[in-house]
Structures are given as C-alpha cells and as structure tokens.
PDB file of N, CA, C and O in Angstrom:
ATOM      1  N   MET A   1      -4.319 -13.367   9.998  1.00  0.00           N
ATOM      2  CA  MET A   1      -5.061 -12.156  10.055  1.00  0.00           C
ATOM      3  C   MET A   1      -5.639 -11.531   8.761  1.00  0.00           C
ATOM      4  O   MET A   1      -5.085 -11.191   7.839  1.00  0.00           O
ATOM      5  N   GLY A   2      -7.156 -11.447   8.729  1.00  0.00           N
ATOM      6  CA  GLY A   2      -7.760 -11.122   7.371  1.00  0.00           C
ATOM      7  C   GLY A   2      -7.750  -9.548   7.044  1.00  0.00           C
ATOM      8  O   GLY A   2      -7.425  -8.808   7.938  1.00  0.00           O
ATOM      9  N   PHE A   3      -8.539  -9.388   6.214  1.00  0.00           N
ATOM     10  CA  PHE A   3      -8.924  -7.762   5.728  1.00  0.00           C
ATOM     11  C   PHE A   3     -10.313  -7.637   6.303  1.00  0.00           C
ATOM     12  O   PHE A   3     -11.012  -8.502   6.151  1.00  0.00           O
ATOM     13  N   ASP A   4     -10.361  -6.276   6.422  1.00  0.00           N
ATOM     14  CA  ASP A   4     -11.706  -5.840   6.678  1.00  0.00           C
ATOM     15  C   ASP A   4     -12.528  -5.594   5.465  1.00  0.00           C
ATOM     16  O   ASP A   4     -13.853  -5.773   5.521  1.00  0.00           O
ATOM     17  N   GLU A   5     -11.862  -5.299   4.524  1.00  0.00           N
ATOM     18  CA  GLU A   5     -12.744  -5.194   3.133  1.00  0.00           C
ATOM     19  C   GLU A   5     -11.632  -5.668   2.035  1.00  0.00           C
ATOM     20  O   GLU A   5     -10.324  -5.679   2.193  1.00  0.00           O
ATOM     21  N   VAL A   6     -11.985  -6.101   0.749  1.00  0.00           N
ATOM     22  CA  VAL A   6     -11.346  -6.400  -0.384  1.00  0.00           C
ATOM     23  C   VAL A   6     -12.131  -5.815  -1.599  1.00  0.00           C
ATOM     24  O   VAL A   6     -13.215  -5.974  -1.798  1.00  0.00           O
ATOM     25  N   HIS A   7     -11.254  -5.060  -2.309  1.00  0.00           N
ATOM     26  CA  HIS A   7     -11.674  -4.411  -3.505  1.00  0.00           C
ATOM     27  C   HIS A   7     -10.841  -4.583  -4.621  1.00  0.00           C
ATOM     28  O   HIS A   7      -9.838  -5.204  -4.528  1.00  0.00           O
ATOM     29  N   LYS A   8     -11.489  -4.625  -5.912  1.00  0.00           N
ATOM     30  CA  LYS A   8     -10.902  -4.737  -7.145  1.00  0.00           C
ATOM     31  C   LYS A   8     -10.814  -3.195  -7.714  1.00  0.00           C
ATOM     32  O   LYS A   8     -12.177  -2.706  -7.943  1.00  0.00           O
ATOM     33  N   MET A   9      -9.586  -2.720  -8.028  1.00  0.00           N
ATOM     34  CA  MET A   9      -9.607  -1.324  -8.704  1.00  0.00           C
ATOM     35  C   MET A   9      -8.282  -1.311  -9.136  1.00  0.00           C
ATOM     36  O   MET A   9      -7.321  -1.952  -9.033  1.00  0.00           O
ATOM     37  N   ASP A  10      -8.104  -0.355 -10.353  1.00  0.00           N
ATOM     38  CA  ASP A  10      -6.918  -0.047 -10.967  1.00  0.00           C
ATOM     39  C   ASP A  10      -6.190   0.861 -10.378  1.00  0.00           C
ATOM     40  O   ASP A  10      -6.251   2.004 -10.390  1.00  0.00           O
ATOM     41  N   ILE A  11      -5.441   0.527  -9.712  1.00  0.00           N
ATOM     42  CA  ILE A  11      -4.326   1.324  -8.599  1.00  0.00           C
ATOM     43  C   ILE A  11      -3.163   1.632  -9.490  1.00  0.00           C
ATOM     44  O   ILE A  11      -2.707   2.852  -9.504  1.00  0.00           O
ATOM     45  N   THR A  12      -2.833   1.025 -10.425  1.00  0.00           N
ATOM     46  CA  THR A  12      -1.279   1.397 -11.199  1.00  0.00           C
ATOM     47  C   THR A  12      -1.809   2.201 -12.719  1.00  0.00           C
ATOM     48  O   THR A  12      -0.863   2.628 -13.284  1.00  0.00           O
ATOM     49  N   GLY A  13      -3.297   2.307 -13.020  1.00  0.00           N
ATOM     50  CA  GLY A  13      -3.576   3.151 -13.956  1.00  0.00           C
ATOM     51  C   GLY A  13      -3.261   2.235 -15.373  1.00  0.00           C
ATOM     52  O   GLY A  13      -3.359   3.001 -16.525  1.00  0.00           O
ATOM     53  N   ASP A  14      -3.129   1.229 -15.289  1.00  0.00           N
ATOM     54  CA  ASP A  14      -2.726   0.533 -16.568  1.00  0.00           C
ATOM     55  C   ASP A  14      -3.926  -0.307 -17.215  1.00  0.00           C
ATOM     56  O   ASP A  14      -4.009  -1.027 -18.228  1.00  0.00           O
ATOM     57  N   GLY A  15      -5.227  -0.095 -16.714  1.00  0.00           N
ATOM     58  CA  GLY A  15      -6.612  -0.603 -17.207  1.00  0.00           C
ATOM     59  C   GLY A  15      -6.857  -1.702 -16.636  1.00  0.00           C
ATOM     60  O   GLY A  15      -8.027  -2.320 -17.035  1.00  0.00           O
ATOM     61  N   VAL A  16      -5.940  -2.692 -15.647  1.00  0.00           N
ATOM     62  CA  VAL A  16      -6.155  -3.811 -15.270  1.00  0.00           C
ATOM     63  C   VAL A  16      -6.457  -3.598 -13.598  1.00  0.00           C
ATOM     64  O   VAL A  16      -5.729  -2.964 -13.052  1.00  0.00           O
ATOM     65  N   ASP A  17      -7.517  -4.385 -13.147  1.00  0.00           N
ATOM     66  CA  ASP A  17      -7.858  -4.111 -11.612  1.00  0.00           C
ATOM     67  C   ASP A  17      -6.850  -4.911 -10.983  1.00  0.00           C
ATOM     68  O   ASP A  17      -6.659  -6.042 -11.388  1.00  0.00           O
ATOM     69  N   GLU A  18      -6.344  -4.394  -9.820  1.00  0.00           N
ATOM     70  CA  GLU A  18      -5.788  -4.866  -8.933  1.00  0.00           C
ATOM     71  C   GLU A  18      -6.746  -5.302  -7.671  1.00  0.00           C
ATOM     72  O   GLU A  18      -7.538  -4.807  -7.526  1.00  0.00           O
ATOM     73  N   THR A  19      -5.980  -6.245  -6.723  1.00  0.00           N
ATOM     74  CA  THR A  19      -6.787  -6.662  -5.552  1.00  0.00           C
ATOM     75  C   THR A  19      -6.177  -5.778  -4.542  1.00  0.00           C
ATOM     76  O   THR A  19      -5.071  -5.838  -4.308  1.00  0.00           O
ATOM     77  N   VAL A  20      -7.173  -5.264  -3.653  1.00  0.00           N
ATOM     78  CA  VAL A  20      -6.727  -4.381  -2.708  1.00  0.00           C
ATOM     79  C   VAL A  20      -7.489  -5.056  -1.247  1.00  0.00           C
ATOM     80  O   VAL A  20      -8.534  -4.784  -1.188  1.00  0.00           O
ATOM     81  N   GLY A  21      -6.643  -5.221  -0.425  1.00  0.00           N
ATOM     82  CA  GLY A  21      -7.054  -5.527   0.872  1.00  0.00           C
ATOM     83  C   GLY A  21      -6.914  -4.342   1.755  1.00  0.00           C
ATOM     84  O   GLY A  21      -5.841  -3.874   2.232  1.00  0.00           O
ATOM     85  N   VAL A  22      -8.183  -4.200   2.557  1.00  0.00           N
ATOM     86  CA  VAL A  22      -7.854  -2.926   3.459  1.00  0.00           C
ATOM     87  C   VAL A  22      -7.978  -3.634   5.005  1.00  0.00           C
ATOM     88  O   VAL A  22      -9.043  -4.317   5.058  1.00  0.00           O
ATOM     89  N   ARG A  23      -7.054  -3.051   5.667  1.00  0.00           N
ATOM     90  CA  ARG A  23      -7.104  -3.482   7.145  1.00  0.00           C
ATOM     91  C   ARG A  23      -7.193  -2.256   8.061  1.00  0.00           C
ATOM     92  O   ARG A  23      -6.287  -1.244   7.949  1.00  0.00           O
ATOM     93  N   ARG A  24      -8.050  -2.065   9.097  1.00  0.00           N
ATOM     94  CA  ARG A  24      -8.439  -0.857   9.715  1.00  0.00           C
ATOM     95  C   ARG A  24      -8.055  -1.430  11.126  1.00  0.00           C
ATOM     96  O   ARG A  24      -8.335  -2.220  11.722  1.00  0.00           O
ATOM     97  N   ASN A  25      -6.868  -0.795  11.750  1.00  0.00           N
ATOM     98  CA  ASN A  25      -6.098  -1.069  13.108  1.00  0.00           C
ATOM     99  C   ASN A  25      -6.739  -0.404  14.214  1.00  0.00           C
ATOM    100  O   ASN A  25      -7.139   0.548  14.043  1.00  0.00           O
ATOM    101  N   ASP A  26      -6.637  -0.993  15.060  1.00  0.00           N
ATOM    102  CA  ASP A  26      -7.121  -0.481  16.476  1.00  0.00           C
ATOM    103  C   ASP A  26      -6.578   0.998  16.883  1.00  0.00           C
ATOM    104  O   ASP A  26      -7.217   1.902  17.407  1.00  0.00           O
ATOM    105  N   ASP A  27      -5.426   1.173  16.300  1.00  0.00           N
ATOM    106  CA  ASP A  27      -4.648   2.639  16.517  1.00  0.00           C
ATOM    107  C   ASP A  27      -5.395   3.691  15.634  1.00  0.00           C
ATOM    108  O   ASP A  27      -5.114   4.868  15.726  1.00  0.00           O
ATOM    109  N   GLY A  28      -6.078   3.234  14.832  1.00  0.00           N
ATOM    110  CA  GLY A  28      -6.811   4.343  13.839  1.00  0.00           C
ATOM    111  C   GLY A  28      -5.931   4.356  12.499  1.00  0.00           C
ATOM    112  O   GLY A  28      -6.626   5.027  11.524  1.00  0.00           O
ATOM    113  N   SER A  29      -5.117   3.531  12.274  1.00  0.00           N
ATOM    114  CA  SER A  29      -4.382   3.712  11.058  1.00  0.00           C
ATOM    115  C   SER A  29      -4.948   2.683   9.985  1.00  0.00           C
ATOM    116  O   SER A  29      -5.833   1.758  10.424  1.00  0.00           O
ATOM    117  N   VAL A  30      -4.836   2.933   8.747  1.00  0.00           N
ATOM    118  CA  VAL A  30      -5.526   1.898   7.713  1.00  0.00           C
ATOM    119  C   VAL A  30      -4.287   1.498   6.747  1.00  0.00           C
ATOM    120  O   VAL A  30      -3.343   2.332   6.408  1.00  0.00           O
ATOM    121  N   GLU A  31      -4.120   0.207   6.455  1.00  0.00           N
ATOM    122  CA  GLU A  31      -3.397  -0.529   5.642  1.00  0.00           C
ATOM    123  C   GLU A  31      -4.038  -0.826   4.266  1.00  0.00           C
ATOM    124  O   GLU A  31      -5.071  -1.359   4.506  1.00  0.00           O
ATOM    125  N   TYR A  32      -3.525  -0.530   3.244  1.00  0.00           N
ATOM    126  CA  TYR A  32      -4.130  -1.039   2.010  1.00  0.00           C
ATOM    127  C   TYR A  32      -2.853  -2.005   1.205  1.00  0.00           C
ATOM    128  O   TYR A  32      -1.867  -1.406   1.012  1.00  0.00           O
ATOM    129  N   HIS A  33      -3.388  -3.076   1.310  1.00  0.00           N
ATOM    130  CA  HIS A  33      -2.308  -4.221   0.832  1.00  0.00           C
ATOM    131  C   HIS A  33      -2.876  -4.447  -0.715  1.00  0.00           C
ATOM    132  O   HIS A  33      -3.743  -5.013  -0.872  1.00  0.00           O
ATOM    133  N   VAL A  34      -1.785  -4.210  -1.680  1.00  0.00           N
ATOM    134  CA  VAL A  34      -2.217  -4.208  -3.306  1.00  0.00           C
ATOM    135  C   VAL A  34      -1.389  -5.345  -3.889  1.00  0.00           C
ATOM    136  O   VAL A  34      -0.096  -5.364  -3.742  1.00  0.00           O
ATOM    137  N   ASP A  35      -2.218  -6.251  -4.461  1.00  0.00           N
ATOM    138  CA  ASP A  35      -1.581  -7.200  -5.337  1.00  0.00           C
ATOM    139  C   ASP A  35      -1.409  -6.803  -6.688  1.00  0.00           C
ATOM    140  O   ASP A  35      -2.429  -6.900  -7.444  1.00  0.00           O
ATOM    141  N   VAL A  36      -0.425  -6.137  -7.082  1.00  0.00           N
ATOM    142  CA  VAL A  36      -0.058  -5.721  -8.483  1.00  0.00           C
ATOM    143  C   VAL A  36      -0.183  -6.821  -9.479  1.00  0.00           C
ATOM    144  O   VAL A  36      -0.659  -6.730 -10.747  1.00  0.00           O
ATOM    145  N   ASP A  37       0.458  -7.966  -9.288  1.00  0.00           N
ATOM    146  CA  ASP A  37       1.042  -9.024 -10.302  1.00  0.00           C
ATOM    147  C   ASP A  37      -0.057 -10.072 -10.320  1.00  0.00           C
ATOM    148  O   ASP A  37       0.109 -10.935 -11.156  1.00  0.00           O
ATOM    149  N   GLY A  38      -1.063 -10.075  -9.563  1.00  0.00           N
ATOM    150  CA  GLY A  38      -2.013 -11.184  -9.389  1.00  0.00           C
ATOM    151  C   GLY A  38      -1.554 -12.451  -8.827  1.00  0.00           C
ATOM    152  O   GLY A  38      -2.231 -13.570  -8.896  1.00  0.00           O
ATOM    153  N   ASP A  39      -0.472 -12.478  -8.063  1.00  0.00           N
ATOM    154  CA  ASP A  39       0.088 -13.810  -7.569  1.00  0.00           C
ATOM    155  C   ASP A  39      -0.738 -14.059  -5.944  1.00  0.00           C
ATOM    156  O   ASP A  39      -0.097 -15.072  -5.635  1.00  0.00           O
ATOM    157  N   GLY A  40      -1.379 -13.080  -5.649  1.00  0.00           N
ATOM    158  CA  GLY A  40      -2.007 -13.326  -4.311  1.00  0.00           C
ATOM    159  C   GLY A  40      -1.164 -12.743  -3.038  1.00  0.00           C
ATOM    160  O   GLY A  40      -1.461 -13.069  -1.965  1.00  0.00           O
ATOM    161  N   VAL A  41      -0.213 -12.140  -3.467  1.00  0.00           N
ATOM    162  CA  VAL A  41       0.760 -11.433  -2.602  1.00  0.00           C
ATOM    163  C   VAL A  41       1.093  -9.939  -2.990  1.00  0.00           C
ATOM    164  O   VAL A  41       1.260  -9.636  -3.820  1.00  0.00           O
ATOM    165  N   ALA A  42       0.793  -9.244  -1.498  1.00  0.00           N
ATOM    166  CA  ALA A  42       0.852  -7.838  -1.843  1.00  0.00           C
ATOM    167  C   ALA A  42       2.258  -7.386  -2.227  1.00  0.00           C
ATOM    168  O   ALA A  42       3.382  -7.774  -1.703  1.00  0.00           O
ATOM    169  N   ASP A  43       2.316  -6.444  -3.425  1.00  0.00           N
ATOM    170  CA  ASP A  43       3.500  -5.829  -3.846  1.00  0.00           C
ATOM    171  C   ASP A  43       3.666  -4.494  -3.480  1.00  0.00           C
ATOM    172  O   ASP A  43       4.682  -3.861  -3.758  1.00  0.00           O
ATOM    173  N   MET A  44       2.463  -4.027  -2.782  1.00  0.00           N
ATOM    174  CA  MET A  44       2.519  -2.417  -2.366  1.00  0.00           C
ATOM    175  C   MET A  44       1.716  -2.494  -0.807  1.00  0.00           C
ATOM    176  O   MET A  44       0.791  -3.200  -0.882  1.00  0.00           O
ATOM    177  N   LEU A  45       2.283  -1.880  -0.279  1.00  0.00           N
ATOM    178  CA  LEU A  45       1.664  -1.689   1.368  1.00  0.00           C
ATOM    179  C   LEU A  45       1.647  -0.218   1.248  1.00  0.00           C
ATOM    180  O   LEU A  45       2.593   0.542   1.771  1.00  0.00           O
ATOM    181  N   ALA A  46       0.301   0.485   1.327  1.00  0.00           N
ATOM    182  CA  ALA A  46       0.170   2.043   1.503  1.00  0.00           C
ATOM    183  C   ALA A  46      -0.366   2.039   2.999  1.00  0.00           C
ATOM    184  O   ALA A  46      -1.420   1.330   3.158  1.00  0.00           O
ATOM    185  N   THR A  47       0.038   2.911   3.679  1.00  0.00           N
ATOM    186  CA  THR A  47      -0.319   3.094   5.086  1.00  0.00           C
ATOM    187  C   THR A  47      -0.868   4.747   5.339  1.00  0.00           C
ATOM    188  O   THR A  47      -0.070   5.531   5.185  1.00  0.00           O
ATOM    189  N   ASP A  48      -1.927   4.622   5.957  1.00  0.00           N
ATOM    190  CA  ASP A  48      -2.550   5.944   6.418  1.00  0.00           C
ATOM    191  C   ASP A  48      -2.441   5.803   7.813  1.00  0.00           C
ATOM    192  O   ASP A  48      -3.224   5.200   8.397  1.00  0.00           O
ATOM    193  N   LYS A  49      -1.449   6.439   8.543  1.00  0.00           N
ATOM    194  CA  LYS A  49      -1.084   6.307   9.926  1.00  0.00           C
ATOM    195  C   LYS A  49      -2.280   6.877  10.791  1.00  0.00           C
ATOM    196  O   LYS A  49      -2.381   6.563  11.858  1.00  0.00           O
ATOM    197  N   ASP A  50      -3.076   7.814  10.432  1.00  0.00           N
ATOM    198  CA  ASP A  50      -3.894   8.574  11.276  1.00  0.00           C
ATOM    199  C   ASP A  50      -5.288   8.499  10.717  1.00  0.00           C
ATOM    200  O   ASP A  50      -6.367   9.021  11.328  1.00  0.00           O
ATOM    201  N   GLY A  51      -5.651   7.456   9.606  1.00  0.00           N
ATOM    202  CA  GLY A  51      -6.932   7.331   9.438  1.00  0.00           C
ATOM    203  C   GLY A  51      -7.562   8.690   8.714  1.00  0.00           C
ATOM    204  O   GLY A  51      -8.696   8.578   8.382  1.00  0.00           O
ATOM    205  N   ASP A  52      -6.990   9.644   8.312  1.00  0.00           N
ATOM    206  CA  ASP A  52      -7.682  10.678   7.674  1.00  0.00           C
ATOM    207  C   ASP A  52      -7.651  10.707   6.300  1.00  0.00           C
ATOM    208  O   ASP A  52      -8.097  11.706   5.543  1.00  0.00           O
ATOM    209  N   GLY A  53      -7.491   9.619   5.508  1.00  0.00           N
ATOM    210  CA  GLY A  53      -7.758   9.307   4.120  1.00  0.00           C
ATOM    211  C   GLY A  53      -6.707   9.781   3.310  1.00  0.00           C
ATOM    212  O   GLY A  53      -6.550   9.578   1.974  1.00  0.00           O
ATOM    213  N   VAL A  54      -5.213  10.270   3.720  1.00  0.00           N
ATOM    214  CA  VAL A  54      -4.136  10.524   3.195  1.00  0.00           C
ATOM    215  C   VAL A  54      -2.922   9.543   3.268  1.00  0.00           C
ATOM    216  O   VAL A  54      -2.856   9.143   4.568  1.00  0.00           O
ATOM    217  N   ILE A  55      -2.542   8.844   2.354  1.00  0.00           N
ATOM    218  CA  ILE A  55      -1.334   8.182   2.446  1.00  0.00           C
ATOM    219  C   ILE A  55      -0.213   8.503   3.063  1.00  0.00           C
ATOM    220  O   ILE A  55       0.255   9.850   2.456  1.00  0.00           O
ATOM    221  N   ASP A  56       0.522   8.068   3.890  1.00  0.00           N
ATOM    222  CA  ASP A  56       1.637   8.711   4.547  1.00  0.00           C
ATOM    223  C   ASP A  56       2.890   7.964   4.182  1.00  0.00           C
ATOM    224  O   ASP A  56       4.011   8.591   4.246  1.00  0.00           O
ATOM    225  N   SER A  57       2.580   6.768   4.024  1.00  0.00           N
ATOM    226  CA  SER A  57       3.874   5.728   3.369  1.00  0.00           C
ATOM    227  C   SER A  57       3.505   4.728   2.332  1.00  0.00           C
ATOM    228  O   SER A  57       2.430   4.206   2.652  1.00  0.00           O
ATOM    229  N   VAL A  58       4.429   4.455   1.716  1.00  0.00           N
ATOM    230  CA  VAL A  58       4.053   3.042   0.709  1.00  0.00           C
ATOM    231  C   VAL A  58       5.550   2.205   0.805  1.00  0.00           C
ATOM    232  O   VAL A  58       6.467   2.686   0.457  1.00  0.00           O
ATOM    233  N   LEU A  59       5.215   1.113   0.889  1.00  0.00           N
ATOM    234  CA  LEU A  59       6.261  -0.039   0.782  1.00  0.00           C
ATOM    235  C   LEU A  59       6.066  -0.876  -0.464  1.00  0.00           C
ATOM    236  O   LEU A  59       4.885  -0.956  -0.878  1.00  0.00           O
ATOM    237  N   LEU A  60       7.164  -0.871  -1.352  1.00  0.00           N
ATOM    238  CA  LEU A  60       6.886  -1.359  -2.736  1.00  0.00           C
ATOM    239  C   LEU A  60       7.721  -2.712  -2.789  1.00  0.00           C
ATOM    240  O   LEU A  60       8.977  -2.799  -2.412  1.00  0.00           O
ATOM    241  N   ASP A  61       7.432  -3.775  -3.625  1.00  0.00           N
ATOM    242  CA  ASP A  61       7.967  -4.931  -3.891  1.00  0.00           C
ATOM    243  C   ASP A  61       8.229  -4.749  -5.404  1.00  0.00           C
ATOM    244  O   ASP A  61       7.401  -5.287  -6.146  1.00  0.00           O
ATOM    245  N   HIS A  62       9.151  -4.310  -5.972  1.00  0.00           N
ATOM    246  CA  HIS A  62       9.468  -3.972  -7.364  1.00  0.00           C
ATOM    247  C   HIS A  62       9.669  -5.462  -8.281  1.00  0.00           C
ATOM    248  O   HIS A  62       9.265  -5.456  -9.173  1.00  0.00           O
ATOM    249  N   ASP A  63      10.345  -6.197  -7.579  1.00  0.00           N
ATOM    250  CA  ASP A  63      10.783  -7.493  -8.326  1.00  0.00           C
ATOM    251  C   ASP A  63       9.980  -8.746  -8.063  1.00  0.00           C
ATOM    252  O   ASP A  63      10.047  -9.882  -8.562  1.00  0.00           O
ATOM    253  N   GLY A  64       8.707  -8.310  -7.241  1.00  0.00           N
ATOM    254  CA  GLY A  64       7.616  -9.643  -7.077  1.00  0.00           C
ATOM    255  C   GLY A  64       8.340 -10.927  -6.236  1.00  0.00           C
ATOM    256  O   GLY A  64       7.580 -11.735  -6.389  1.00  0.00           O
ATOM    257  N   ASP A  65       9.454 -10.507  -5.398  1.00  0.00           N
ATOM    258  CA  ASP A  65      10.044 -11.737  -4.654  1.00  0.00           C
ATOM    259  C   ASP A  65       9.312 -11.954  -3.335  1.00  0.00           C
ATOM    260  O   ASP A  65       9.968 -12.790  -2.507  1.00  0.00           O
ATOM    261  N   GLY A  66       8.092 -10.988  -3.054  1.00  0.00           N
ATOM    262  CA  GLY A  66       7.616 -11.045  -1.753  1.00  0.00           C
ATOM    263  C   GLY A  66       8.313 -10.069  -0.522  1.00  0.00           C
ATOM    264  O   GLY A  66       7.728 -10.295   0.515  1.00  0.00           O
ATOM    265  N   LYS A  67       9.208  -9.584  -1.089  1.00  0.00           N
ATOM    266  CA  LYS A  67       9.940  -8.542  -0.034  1.00  0.00           C
ATOM    267  C   LYS A  67       9.878  -7.142  -0.447  1.00  0.00           C
ATOM    268  O   LYS A  67      10.154  -6.978  -1.615  1.00  0.00           O
ATOM    269  N   PHE A  68       9.724  -6.474   0.393  1.00  0.00           N
ATOM    270  CA  PHE A  68       9.556  -4.948   0.061  1.00  0.00           C
ATOM    271  C   PHE A  68      10.985  -4.363  -0.097  1.00  0.00           C
ATOM    272  O   PHE A  68      11.845  -4.409   0.693  1.00  0.00           O
ATOM    273  N   ASP A  69      11.285  -3.647  -1.272  1.00  0.00           N
ATOM    274  CA  ASP A  69      12.491  -3.245  -1.661  1.00  0.00           C
ATOM    275  C   ASP A  69      12.578  -1.849  -2.002  1.00  0.00           C
ATOM    276  O   ASP A  69      13.583  -1.165  -2.157  1.00  0.00           O
ATOM    277  N   ALA A  70      11.663  -0.960  -1.611  1.00  0.00           N
ATOM    278  CA  ALA A  70      11.469   0.452  -1.695  1.00  0.00           C
ATOM    279  C   ALA A  70      10.532   1.016  -0.716  1.00  0.00           C
ATOM    280  O   ALA A  70       9.469   0.479  -0.547  1.00  0.00           O
ATOM    281  N   ALA A  71      10.796   2.073  -0.306  1.00  0.00           N
ATOM    282  CA  ALA A  71       9.845   2.752   0.410  1.00  0.00           C
ATOM    283  C   ALA A  71       9.547   4.249   0.158  1.00  0.00           C
ATOM    284  O   ALA A  71      10.443   4.950  -0.344  1.00  0.00           O
ATOM    285  N   ALA A  72       8.491   4.857   0.066  1.00  0.00           N
ATOM    286  CA  ALA A  72       8.188   6.301  -0.083  1.00  0.00           C
ATOM    287  C   ALA A  72       7.251   6.917   1.024  1.00  0.00           C
ATOM    288  O   ALA A  72       6.365   6.234   1.552  1.00  0.00           O
ATOM    289  N   VAL A  73       7.651   8.008   1.420  1.00  0.00           N
ATOM    290  CA  VAL A  73       6.955   8.646   2.426  1.00  0.00           C
ATOM    291  C   VAL A  73       6.729   9.973   2.150  1.00  0.00           C
ATOM    292  O   VAL A  73       7.413  10.812   1.364  1.00  0.00           O
ATOM    293  N   ASP A  74       5.559  10.622   2.963  1.00  0.00           N
ATOM    294  CA  ASP A  74       5.472  11.919   2.723  1.00  0.00           C
ATOM    295  C   ASP A  74       5.857  12.619   4.101  1.00  0.00           C
ATOM    296  O   ASP A  74       5.587  12.510   5.183  1.00  0.00           O
ATOM    297  N   ALA A  75       7.261  13.029   3.739  1.00  0.00           N
ATOM    298  CA  ALA A  75       8.117  13.645   4.882  1.00  0.00           C
ATOM    299  C   ALA A  75       7.672  14.827   5.547  1.00  0.00           C
ATOM    300  O   ALA A  75       8.060  14.945   6.555  1.00  0.00           O
ATOM    301  N   ASP A  76       7.185  15.679   4.556  1.00  0.00           N
ATOM    302  CA  ASP A  76       6.627  16.961   5.222  1.00  0.00           C
ATOM    303  C   ASP A  76       5.182  17.050   5.540  1.00  0.00           C
ATOM    304  O   ASP A  76       4.618  18.239   5.814  1.00  0.00           O
ATOM    305  N   GLY A  77       4.252  16.103   5.411  1.00  0.00           N
ATOM    306  CA  GLY A  77       2.961  16.140   5.906  1.00  0.00           C
ATOM    307  C   GLY A  77       2.009  16.838   4.995  1.00  0.00           C
ATOM    308  O   GLY A  77       0.883  17.176   5.342  1.00  0.00           O
ATOM    309  N   ASP A  78       2.255  17.043   3.502  1.00  0.00           N
ATOM    310  CA  ASP A  78       1.593  17.773   2.809  1.00  0.00           C
ATOM    311  C   ASP A  78       0.804  17.037   2.010  1.00  0.00           C
ATOM    312  O   ASP A  78      -0.152  17.380   1.047  1.00  0.00           O
ATOM    313  N   GLY A  79       0.627  15.530   2.051  1.00  0.00           N
ATOM    314  CA  GLY A  79      -0.152  14.625   1.617  1.00  0.00           C
ATOM    315  C   GLY A  79       0.443  14.045   0.103  1.00  0.00           C
ATOM    316  O   GLY A  79      -0.271  13.595  -0.622  1.00  0.00           O
ATOM    317  N   ASN A  80       1.624  14.553  -0.033  1.00  0.00           N
ATOM    318  CA  ASN A  80       2.369  14.096  -1.458  1.00  0.00           C
ATOM    319  C   ASN A  80       3.417  13.244  -0.730  1.00  0.00           C
ATOM    320  O   ASN A  80       4.346  13.752  -0.010  1.00  0.00           O
ATOM    321  N   LEU A  81       3.819  12.151  -1.397  1.00  0.00           N
ATOM    322  CA  LEU A  81       4.759  11.247  -1.085  1.00  0.00           C
ATOM    323  C   LEU A  81       6.256  12.029  -1.962  1.00  0.00           C
ATOM    324  O   LEU A  81       6.101  12.312  -3.090  1.00  0.00           O
ATOM    325  N   ASP A  82       6.931  12.262  -0.956  1.00  0.00           N
ATOM    326  CA  ASP A  82       7.919  13.277  -1.486  1.00  0.00           C
ATOM    327  C   ASP A  82       9.516  12.582  -1.185  1.00  0.00           C
ATOM    328  O   ASP A  82      10.360  13.273  -1.483  1.00  0.00           O
ATOM    329  N   ALA A  83       9.595  11.447  -0.616  1.00  0.00           N
ATOM    330  CA  ALA A  83      10.954  11.085  -0.189  1.00  0.00           C
ATOM    331  C   ALA A  83      10.897   9.484  -0.613  1.00  0.00           C
ATOM    332  O   ALA A  83       9.967   8.713  -0.177  1.00  0.00           O
ATOM    333  N   MET A  84      11.868   8.920  -1.268  1.00  0.00           N
ATOM    334  CA  MET A  84      11.780   7.529  -1.678  1.00  0.00           C
ATOM    335  C   MET A  84      13.446   6.999  -1.212  1.00  0.00           C
ATOM    336  O   MET A  84      14.368   7.639  -1.624  1.00  0.00           O
ATOM    337  N   VAL A  85      13.344   5.710  -0.727  1.00  0.00           N
ATOM    338  CA  VAL A  85      14.655   5.003  -0.458  1.00  0.00           C
ATOM    339  C   VAL A  85      14.353   3.704  -1.088  1.00  0.00           C
ATOM    340  O   VAL A  85      13.160   3.083  -1.117  1.00  0.00           O
ATOM    341  N   GLU A  86      15.315   3.223  -2.019  1.00  0.00           N
ATOM    342  CA  GLU A  86      15.370   1.860  -2.575  1.00  0.00           C
ATOM    343  C   GLU A  86      16.609   1.116  -1.882  1.00  0.00           C
ATOM    344  O   GLU A  86      17.426   1.472  -1.467  1.00  0.00           O
ATOM    345  N   LYS A  87      16.187  -0.290  -1.859  1.00  0.00           N
ATOM    346  CA  LYS A  87      17.383  -1.141  -1.243  1.00  0.00           C
ATOM    347  C   LYS A  87      18.438  -1.637  -2.379  1.00  0.00           C
ATOM    348  O   LYS A  87      18.024  -1.553  -3.623  1.00  0.00           O
TER     349      LYS A  87
END
C-alpha cells in the first residue's frame, strides 16, 4: 500500500527535513507517516480522522525499533493533543 503524496518537511523543528508519506483513506481520514530518523520506517503516525486538517491522534516510536510505543490524542476535540500514554 503506497502513499498518495510524499513530502520533505521539517516536522520536528530541528532544521532537518523529514520524509512524510500522506495516505488519504476511503473513509475520509488522512494519515501522515513521518520518518524522523531517515531509516525508511515511520517513527510517527499522525491521523486526521475526519479530513478536516486537524490531527486527532499521533502514534510515536521513541526508540526507533519500528514499533509505536506512545500515543497522543485530542481527547476533547479542541484541536490540541492533550492526552498521552506511553508503553
């Protein structure tokens, strides 16, 4: 399953562009797969559940092992990620 778009942009704010693969799903949701460390594997998966341009949840792989170990969500729908759980 490929991406609809691939972009290079500085997501982390460190001055280095990350690769962002964008997948637009049939249900209207949009996924942003971000490779932070340049190894070709997404370290961050941000999801916009309703396609309104606002991220609703983010999965993170802090240690780069290819498995997501933290999740952040917009629990109250105000557009800000406000709840985080780490494994």
